[in-house]
Each structure stands twice: as C-alpha cells, then as structure tokens.
Short mmCIF file of C-alpha atoms and ligand atoms in Angstrom, two decimals:
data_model
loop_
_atom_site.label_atom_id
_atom_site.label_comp_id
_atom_site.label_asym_id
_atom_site.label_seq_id
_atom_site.Cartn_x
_atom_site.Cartn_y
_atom_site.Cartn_z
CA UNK A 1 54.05 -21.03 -20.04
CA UNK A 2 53.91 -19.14 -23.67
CA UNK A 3 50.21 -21.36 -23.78
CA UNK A 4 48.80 -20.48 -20.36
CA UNK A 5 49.86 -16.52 -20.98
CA UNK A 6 47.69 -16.98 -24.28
CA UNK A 7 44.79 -18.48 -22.84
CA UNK A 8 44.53 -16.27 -20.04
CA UNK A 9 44.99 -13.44 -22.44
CA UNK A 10 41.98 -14.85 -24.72
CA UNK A 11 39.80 -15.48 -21.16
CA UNK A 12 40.45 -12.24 -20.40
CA UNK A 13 39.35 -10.82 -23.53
CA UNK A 14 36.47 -13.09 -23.77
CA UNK A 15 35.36 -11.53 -20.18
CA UNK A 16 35.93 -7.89 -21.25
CA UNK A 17 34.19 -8.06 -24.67
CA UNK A 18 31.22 -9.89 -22.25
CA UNK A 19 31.50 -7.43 -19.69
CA UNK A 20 31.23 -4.69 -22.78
CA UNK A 21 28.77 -6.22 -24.53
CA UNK A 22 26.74 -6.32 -21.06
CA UNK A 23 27.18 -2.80 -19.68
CA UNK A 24 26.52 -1.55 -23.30
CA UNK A 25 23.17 -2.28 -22.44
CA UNK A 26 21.99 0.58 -20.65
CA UNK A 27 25.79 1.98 -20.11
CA UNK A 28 24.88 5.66 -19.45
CA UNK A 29 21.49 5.40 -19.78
CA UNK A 30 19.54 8.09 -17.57
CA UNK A 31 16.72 6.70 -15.48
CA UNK A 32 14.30 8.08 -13.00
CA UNK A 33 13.69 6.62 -10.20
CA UNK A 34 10.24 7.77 -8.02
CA UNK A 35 10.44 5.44 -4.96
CA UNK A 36 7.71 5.77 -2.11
CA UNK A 37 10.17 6.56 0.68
CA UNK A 38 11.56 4.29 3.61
CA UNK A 39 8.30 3.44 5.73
CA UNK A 40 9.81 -0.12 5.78
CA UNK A 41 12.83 -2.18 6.51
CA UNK A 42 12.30 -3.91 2.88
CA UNK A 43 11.45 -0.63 1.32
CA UNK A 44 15.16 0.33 2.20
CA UNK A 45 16.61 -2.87 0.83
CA UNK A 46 14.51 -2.12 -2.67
CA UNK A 47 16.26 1.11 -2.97
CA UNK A 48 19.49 -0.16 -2.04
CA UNK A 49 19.21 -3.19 -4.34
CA UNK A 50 17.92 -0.83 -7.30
CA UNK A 51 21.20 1.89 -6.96
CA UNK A 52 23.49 -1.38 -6.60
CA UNK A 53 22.00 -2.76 -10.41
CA UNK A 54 21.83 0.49 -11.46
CA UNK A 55 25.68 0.86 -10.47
CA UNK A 56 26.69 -2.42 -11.66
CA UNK A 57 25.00 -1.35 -15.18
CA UNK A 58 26.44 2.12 -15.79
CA UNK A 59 22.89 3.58 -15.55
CA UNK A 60 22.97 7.29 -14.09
CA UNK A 61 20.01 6.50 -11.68
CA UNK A 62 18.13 9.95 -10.50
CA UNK A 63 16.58 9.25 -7.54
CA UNK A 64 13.46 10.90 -5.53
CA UNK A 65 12.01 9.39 -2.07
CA UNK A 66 8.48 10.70 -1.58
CA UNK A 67 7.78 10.73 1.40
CA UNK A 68 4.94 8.12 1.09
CA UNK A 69 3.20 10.96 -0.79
CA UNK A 70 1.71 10.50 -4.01
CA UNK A 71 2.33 14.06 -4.70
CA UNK A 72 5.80 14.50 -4.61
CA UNK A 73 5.60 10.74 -6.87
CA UNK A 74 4.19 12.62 -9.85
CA UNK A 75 5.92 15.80 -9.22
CA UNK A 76 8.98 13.75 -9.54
CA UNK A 77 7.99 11.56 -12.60
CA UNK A 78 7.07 15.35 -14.37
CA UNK A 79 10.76 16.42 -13.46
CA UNK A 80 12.09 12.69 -14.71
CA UNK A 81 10.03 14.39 -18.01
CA UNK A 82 11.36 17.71 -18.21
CA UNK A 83 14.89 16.28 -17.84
CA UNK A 84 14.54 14.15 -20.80
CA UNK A 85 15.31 10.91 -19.12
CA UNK A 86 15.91 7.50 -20.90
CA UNK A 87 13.45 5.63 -18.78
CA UNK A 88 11.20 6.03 -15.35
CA UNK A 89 10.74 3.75 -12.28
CA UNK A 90 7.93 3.90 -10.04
CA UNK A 91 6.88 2.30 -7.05
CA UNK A 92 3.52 4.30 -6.74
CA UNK A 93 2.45 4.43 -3.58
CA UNK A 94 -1.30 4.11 -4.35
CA UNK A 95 -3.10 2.47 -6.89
CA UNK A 96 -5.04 5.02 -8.27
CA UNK A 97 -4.35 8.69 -9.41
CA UNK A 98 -1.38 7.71 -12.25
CA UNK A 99 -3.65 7.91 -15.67
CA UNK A 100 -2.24 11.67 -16.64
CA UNK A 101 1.10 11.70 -15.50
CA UNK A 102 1.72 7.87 -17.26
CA UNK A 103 0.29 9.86 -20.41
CA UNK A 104 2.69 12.83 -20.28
CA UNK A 105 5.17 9.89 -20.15
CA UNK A 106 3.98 8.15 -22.68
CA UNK A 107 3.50 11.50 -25.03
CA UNK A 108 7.10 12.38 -24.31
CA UNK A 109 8.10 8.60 -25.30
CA UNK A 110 9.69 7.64 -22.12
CA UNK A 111 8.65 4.04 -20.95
CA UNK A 112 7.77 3.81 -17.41
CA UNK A 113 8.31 -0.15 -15.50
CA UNK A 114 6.43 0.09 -12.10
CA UNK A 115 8.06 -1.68 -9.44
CA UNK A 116 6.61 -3.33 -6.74
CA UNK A 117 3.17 -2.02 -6.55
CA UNK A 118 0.07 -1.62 -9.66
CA UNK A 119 -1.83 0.87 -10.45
CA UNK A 120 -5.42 1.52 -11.49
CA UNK A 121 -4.90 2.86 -15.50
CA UNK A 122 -4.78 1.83 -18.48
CA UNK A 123 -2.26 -1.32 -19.68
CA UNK A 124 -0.54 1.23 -22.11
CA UNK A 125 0.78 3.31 -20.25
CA UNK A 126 4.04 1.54 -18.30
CA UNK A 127 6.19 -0.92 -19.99
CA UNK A 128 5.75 -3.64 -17.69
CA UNK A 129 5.18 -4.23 -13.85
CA UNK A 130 7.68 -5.98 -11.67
CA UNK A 131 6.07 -7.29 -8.34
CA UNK A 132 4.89 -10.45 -6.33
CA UNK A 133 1.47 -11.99 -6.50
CA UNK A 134 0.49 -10.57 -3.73
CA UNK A 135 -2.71 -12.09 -3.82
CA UNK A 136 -1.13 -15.51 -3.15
CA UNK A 137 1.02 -13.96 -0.46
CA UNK A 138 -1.92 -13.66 1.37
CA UNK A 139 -3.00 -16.63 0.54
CA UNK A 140 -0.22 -18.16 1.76
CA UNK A 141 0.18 -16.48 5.32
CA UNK A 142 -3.78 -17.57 5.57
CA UNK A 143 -3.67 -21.27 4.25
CA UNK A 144 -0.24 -21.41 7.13
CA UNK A 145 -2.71 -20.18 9.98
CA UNK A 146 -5.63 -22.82 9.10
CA UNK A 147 -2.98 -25.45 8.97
CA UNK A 148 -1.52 -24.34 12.78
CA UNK A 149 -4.63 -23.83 14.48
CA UNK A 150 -6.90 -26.81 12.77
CA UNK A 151 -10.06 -26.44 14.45
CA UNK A 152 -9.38 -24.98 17.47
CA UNK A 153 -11.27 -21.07 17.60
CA UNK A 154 -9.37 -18.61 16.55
CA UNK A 155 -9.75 -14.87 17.01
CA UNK A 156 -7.59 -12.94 14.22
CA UNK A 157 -6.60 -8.83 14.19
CA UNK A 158 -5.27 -7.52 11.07
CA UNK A 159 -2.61 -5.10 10.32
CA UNK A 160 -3.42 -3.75 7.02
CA UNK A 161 -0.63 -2.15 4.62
CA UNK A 162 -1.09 1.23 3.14
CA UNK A 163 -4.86 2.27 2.40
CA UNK A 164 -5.60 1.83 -1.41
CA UNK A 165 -2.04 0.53 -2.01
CA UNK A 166 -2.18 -3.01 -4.17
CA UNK A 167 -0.37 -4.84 -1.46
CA UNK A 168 -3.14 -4.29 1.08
CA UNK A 169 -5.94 -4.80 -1.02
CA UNK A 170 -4.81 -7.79 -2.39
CA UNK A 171 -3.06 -9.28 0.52
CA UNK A 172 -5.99 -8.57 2.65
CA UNK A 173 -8.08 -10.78 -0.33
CA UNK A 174 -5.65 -13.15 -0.78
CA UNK A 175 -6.06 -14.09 2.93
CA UNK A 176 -9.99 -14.09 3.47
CA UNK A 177 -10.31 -16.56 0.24
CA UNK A 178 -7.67 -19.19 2.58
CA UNK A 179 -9.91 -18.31 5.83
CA UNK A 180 -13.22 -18.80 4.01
CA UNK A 181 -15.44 -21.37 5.22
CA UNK A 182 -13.37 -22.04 7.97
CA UNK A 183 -15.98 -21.36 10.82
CA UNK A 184 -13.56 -21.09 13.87
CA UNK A 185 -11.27 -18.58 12.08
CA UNK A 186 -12.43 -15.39 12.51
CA UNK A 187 -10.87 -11.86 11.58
CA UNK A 188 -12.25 -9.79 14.66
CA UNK A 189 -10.46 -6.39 14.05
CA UNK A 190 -8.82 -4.61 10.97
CA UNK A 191 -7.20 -1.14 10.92
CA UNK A 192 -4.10 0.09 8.85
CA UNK A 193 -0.70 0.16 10.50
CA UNK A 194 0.56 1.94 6.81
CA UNK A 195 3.09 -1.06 6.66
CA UNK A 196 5.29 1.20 9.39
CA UNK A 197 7.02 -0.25 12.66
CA UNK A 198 5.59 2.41 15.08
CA UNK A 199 2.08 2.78 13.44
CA UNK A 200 1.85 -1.05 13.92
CA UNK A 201 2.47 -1.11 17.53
CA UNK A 202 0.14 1.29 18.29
CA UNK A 203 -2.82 0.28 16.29
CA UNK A 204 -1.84 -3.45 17.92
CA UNK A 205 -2.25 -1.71 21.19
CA UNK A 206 -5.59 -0.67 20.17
CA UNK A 207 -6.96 -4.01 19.54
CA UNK A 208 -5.39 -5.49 22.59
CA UNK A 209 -7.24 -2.88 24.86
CA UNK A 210 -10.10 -3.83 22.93
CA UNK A 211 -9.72 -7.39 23.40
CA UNK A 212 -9.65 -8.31 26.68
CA UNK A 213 -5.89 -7.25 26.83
CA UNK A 214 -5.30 -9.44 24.25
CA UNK A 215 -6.21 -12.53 25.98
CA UNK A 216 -9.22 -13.34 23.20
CA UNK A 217 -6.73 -12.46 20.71
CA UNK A 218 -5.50 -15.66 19.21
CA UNK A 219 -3.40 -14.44 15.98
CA UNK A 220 -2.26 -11.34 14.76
CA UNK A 221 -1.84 -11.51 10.79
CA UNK A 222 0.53 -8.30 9.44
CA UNK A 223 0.52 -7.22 5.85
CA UNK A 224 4.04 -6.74 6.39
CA UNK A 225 6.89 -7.44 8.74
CA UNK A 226 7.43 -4.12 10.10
CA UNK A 227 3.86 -3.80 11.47
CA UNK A 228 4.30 -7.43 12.44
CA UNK A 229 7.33 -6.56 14.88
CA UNK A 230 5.76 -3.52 15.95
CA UNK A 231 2.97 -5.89 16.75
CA UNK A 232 5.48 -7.98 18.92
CA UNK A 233 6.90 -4.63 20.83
CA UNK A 234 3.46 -4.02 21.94
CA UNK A 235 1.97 -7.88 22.91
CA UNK A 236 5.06 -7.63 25.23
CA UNK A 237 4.32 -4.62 26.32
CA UNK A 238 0.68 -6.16 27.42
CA UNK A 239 2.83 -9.00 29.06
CA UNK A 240 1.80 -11.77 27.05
CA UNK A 241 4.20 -13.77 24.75
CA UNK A 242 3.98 -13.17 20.95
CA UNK A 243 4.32 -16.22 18.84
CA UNK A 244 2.58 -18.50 21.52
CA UNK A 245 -0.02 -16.68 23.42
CA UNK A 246 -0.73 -14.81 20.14
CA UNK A 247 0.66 -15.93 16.70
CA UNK A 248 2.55 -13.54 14.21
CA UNK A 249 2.23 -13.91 10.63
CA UNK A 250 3.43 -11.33 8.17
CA UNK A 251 4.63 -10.78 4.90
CA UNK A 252 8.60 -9.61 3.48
CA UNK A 253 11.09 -11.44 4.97
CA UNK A 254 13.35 -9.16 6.29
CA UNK A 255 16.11 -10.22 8.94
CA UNK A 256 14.08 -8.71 11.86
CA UNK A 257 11.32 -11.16 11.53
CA UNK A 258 14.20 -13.73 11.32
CA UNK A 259 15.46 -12.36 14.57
CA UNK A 260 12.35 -12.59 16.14
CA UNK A 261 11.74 -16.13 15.30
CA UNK A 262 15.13 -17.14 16.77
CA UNK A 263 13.25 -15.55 20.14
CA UNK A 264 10.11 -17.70 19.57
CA UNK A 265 8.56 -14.24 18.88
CA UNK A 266 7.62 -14.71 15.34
CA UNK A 267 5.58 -17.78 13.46
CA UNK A 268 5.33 -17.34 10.36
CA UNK A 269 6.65 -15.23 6.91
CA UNK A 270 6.46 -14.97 3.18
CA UNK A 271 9.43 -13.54 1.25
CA UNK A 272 9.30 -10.64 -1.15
CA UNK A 273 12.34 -10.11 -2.84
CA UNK A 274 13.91 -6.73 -2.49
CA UNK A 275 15.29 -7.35 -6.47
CA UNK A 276 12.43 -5.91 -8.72
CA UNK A 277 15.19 -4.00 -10.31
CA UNK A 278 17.48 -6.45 -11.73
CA UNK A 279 14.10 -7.73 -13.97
CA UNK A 280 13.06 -4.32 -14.51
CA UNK A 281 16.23 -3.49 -15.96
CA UNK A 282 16.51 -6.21 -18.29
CA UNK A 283 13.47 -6.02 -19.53
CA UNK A 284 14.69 -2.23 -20.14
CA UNK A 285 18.02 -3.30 -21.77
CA UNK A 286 15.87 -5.61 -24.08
CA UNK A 287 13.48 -3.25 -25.34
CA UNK A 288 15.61 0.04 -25.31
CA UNK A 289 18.59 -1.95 -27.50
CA UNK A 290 16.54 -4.86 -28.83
CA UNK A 291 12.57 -3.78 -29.14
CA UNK A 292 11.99 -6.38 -27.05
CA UNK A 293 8.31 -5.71 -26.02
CA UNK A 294 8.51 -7.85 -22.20
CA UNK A 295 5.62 -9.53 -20.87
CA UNK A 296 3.11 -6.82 -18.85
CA UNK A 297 3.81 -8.61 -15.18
CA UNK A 298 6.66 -9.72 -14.21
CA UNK A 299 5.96 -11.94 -11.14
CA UNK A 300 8.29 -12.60 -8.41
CA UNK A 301 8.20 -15.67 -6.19
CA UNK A 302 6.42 -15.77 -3.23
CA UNK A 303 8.06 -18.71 -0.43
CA UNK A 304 6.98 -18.84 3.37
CA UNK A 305 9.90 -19.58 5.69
CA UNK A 306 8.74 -20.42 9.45
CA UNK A 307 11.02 -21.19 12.62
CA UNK A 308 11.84 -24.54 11.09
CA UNK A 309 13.73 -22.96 8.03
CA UNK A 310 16.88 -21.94 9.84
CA UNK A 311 15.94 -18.39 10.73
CA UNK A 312 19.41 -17.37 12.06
CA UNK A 313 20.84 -18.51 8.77
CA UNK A 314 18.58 -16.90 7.27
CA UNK A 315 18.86 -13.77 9.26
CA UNK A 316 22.64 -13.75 8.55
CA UNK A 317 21.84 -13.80 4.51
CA UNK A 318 19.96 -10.76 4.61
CA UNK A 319 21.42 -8.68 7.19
CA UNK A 320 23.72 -6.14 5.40
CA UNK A 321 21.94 -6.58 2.20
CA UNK A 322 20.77 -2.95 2.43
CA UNK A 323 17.34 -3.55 5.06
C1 GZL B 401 4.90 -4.90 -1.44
C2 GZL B 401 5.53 -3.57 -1.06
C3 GZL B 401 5.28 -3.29 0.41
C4 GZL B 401 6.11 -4.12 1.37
C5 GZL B 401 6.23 -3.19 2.53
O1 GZL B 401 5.16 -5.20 -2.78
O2 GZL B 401 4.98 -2.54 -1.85
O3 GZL B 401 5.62 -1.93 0.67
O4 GZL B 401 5.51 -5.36 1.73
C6 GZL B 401 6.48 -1.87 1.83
O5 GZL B 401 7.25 -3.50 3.46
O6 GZL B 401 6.14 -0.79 2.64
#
C-alpha cells in the first residue's frame, strides 16, 4: 500500500509540475482580443473556443466584438495599445485598411497573430496568421459539384461572404479554378449574403425571382453555412426542395448544416475549425517565453463531409461546442 501511496504521490507531482510548467506559459499574460462580431454560427464557436484556451491557460483575455465594423476593430486594437497588453488577436474583418494600426503595434512592441482572416500589409507587422486555405476550400466545394452533376447543365448562384474579406475573395477563386473549363457549369448570379443567415435568404430570394422561381436554378454554392441555410429557408419558401431540386454547398461545418443534411436539405460542406486559438496561442507561448519566431501561416485543415459522413453524429459532436 506504502508503494502505491508513493507512486501516486510522484504521478501526482509529475502532473502538477506539468500542469505548472504548462500554464507558466502565458499564466497571466494580458491579451487583446478584436473579434469581428457574431454574424455567424461558427463566428460564435471561434469566440467561445478562444475564451475556453484562453481560460484553460491563465491568460486574462480582453475581449471586443465589433460589430462587423472595421472601425470599432482598430479602435479596439489602439485601446489593446494604450492598456499595455502582452499580445493582440485579430480577426479583421476586411483585408485591407490594417497597415497603421499593425505599426502602432509593432512601435509599442506588442505582437499581433491574426486569426482567421489576412490582411493586405506588410509581412512584419503580425506575428503569424492562423486560418484555413481558403482557396482550397473553394476548391473543394467546386471540384464536389463537377463530380455530382458530371455533364449534365448546370446553372449555379453564389452566395458570397463579406465584400473584401479574404474568405470571399479567395473562396470565390478557389471555386471558379475547379469550375473552369467545365462548359455545362455555369455561375449565373453572384451577390453577397455578408456570410449572415437572414442576408442569405433574402439575396437567395432574389435570384430565385430572377430565375424562373428557381426552376433554372440547378445549385446554389454558399461561402458559408449560414447563408447556405438561409438559402434553404427561402428555396422552401419558393416550394421547391433544397438539396434535390437545387443543390447546397457551403463552407464551415457547423451542426445546422449537419441538421439539414439529416433532412435531405443540405449536399455538401467543408469544415473550418472553430480552434485558431489553441495554435495561435502556442505559437504565443513559444515566442513570448522561448523567442520562438513561428512560421507566418499557420494553416488549418480543410475536409468536406457530405450526407454519407454520418451527419447526425456529426451534428451531435458539435452541438454545444459554443455555435
Ligand atoms: C473564414 C471566416 C468566415 C466563416 C464565416 O475563415 O472568417 O467568417 O466562414 C464567418 O462563418 O463569418
């Protein structure tokens, strides 16, 4: 018994100098935290995801929603300055305007890690960048429609993501380079739904009434999910069945897409993670405590789950995880 008290006493030291050594990281660190706002169901889970590490790490996380407005993003980042903070997150909401607030940053020596999103400036001035290829995730929603349709025509309406944002611009690339060349795949329509629920519906009612009430409409491709269910509401709406007289194709992952799916509303998705904070942070722990200069893009995986991947389990995962 003497034996087992021992080695439990040695496991248990073992864990606490481990835990120590870990939260000593960035235990009581102060970071800043400039985070578009909640336009989306995944936007939510980001900033629920970033206060859990930060909680889990003994980081004092300050934390500003803007609104979606780039604005209240740099007024934020200057207060994040003023304050003195340790280190600055920002998921900037556009990807240009960012060159002098990144340098009053920089010229106060606080490292900034974007998250989620790039911006237009110079390499210098942020840390590193944690986000997808988002590129490929438009790829990857486009090369999944060619391969469903084959040859048959195809008329496609697009649901773009914020106007100037990187995620629109380069998921709206990323899936013209998998349509091009194919001659029957065509995108008719494109208009911003500002990667929101309502603004989706309604610019997807737009195209419907443009498009012989949807009838000539054969896919609807959605930069993200949100716009991709709002999408849904309003192909109902028009009483015709989303995911077979139209097919749905987005980009995030979150459980709502899963849900629709399980109704045979849904086709097709590819997953962002909601965790650009756990990478951002240790990139932060190894640079702040080690001088650890991390790589400039940190790139998160991009996977496409369709109806065949077990969408109420996978609905189940994610639900509760802060969407
Ligand atoms: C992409 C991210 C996008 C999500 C949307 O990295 O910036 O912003 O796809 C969110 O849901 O609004």
């Amino acid at each position: 018994m003497k034996v087992l008290k021992q080695l439990a006493l040695a496991a248990s030291t073992v864990a606490l100098f481990a835990g120590v050594a870990q939260a000593d990281g960035l235990q009581g660190k102060v970071v800043g935290f400039s985070q578009i706002g909640s336009e989306s169901g995944w936007r939510a889970a980001e900033t629920s995801v970033t206060k859990l590490q930060a909680e889990e790490r003994g980081i004092d996380l300050k934390f500003a929603d803007a609104q979606q407005k780039q604005e209240n993003q740099i007024k934020a980042i200057r207060g994040f300055i003023a304050q003195g903070v340790d280190a600055i997150l920002v998921a900037p909401v556009v990807a240009t305007g960012w060159d002098a607030v990144l340098q009053e940053a920089k010229d106060a020596n606080i490292p900034v890690i974007l998250l989620d999103r790039g911006v237009d400036a110079s390499e210098d001035l942020y840390l590193t960048s944690v986000a997808s290829d988002q590129v490929k995730e438009g790829r990857v929603a486009g090369e999944w429609l060619v391969n469903t349709v084959g040859d048959k025509d195809c008329k496609i309406v697009e649901l773009q993501g914020t106007v100037g944002s990187t995620p629109a611009i380069n998921r709206k690339q990323g899936f013209e380079e998998a349509i091009a060349g194919k001659a029957n795949l065509t995108i008719a329509r494109s208009q911003t739904g500002d990667f929101t629920r309502s603004k989706g519906k309604e610019v997807m009612e737009g195209f419907i009434k443009a498009e012989n009430g949807g009838k000539d409409i054969c896919a609807v491709y959605a930069h993200n999910d949100d716009m991709a269910v709002g999408a849904i509401q309003a192909i109902k709406d028009a009483g015709l069945k989303p995911g077979t007289d139209i097919l749905v194709v987005s980009i995030d992952a979150v459980p709502d897409i899963f849900a629709a799916m399980v109704a045979g509303e849904a086709n097709a998705t590819v997953e962002l993670t909601p965790n650009m904070a756990g990478p951002a942070f240790d990139a932060l722990d190894a640079y702040l405590n080690g001088g650890t200069v991390p790589e400039k893009f940190i790139i998160t995986e991009s996977k496409l789950y369709t109806p065949a991947d077990n969408p109420q389990g996978e609905y189940d995962t994610r639900k509760g995880l802060g969407y």
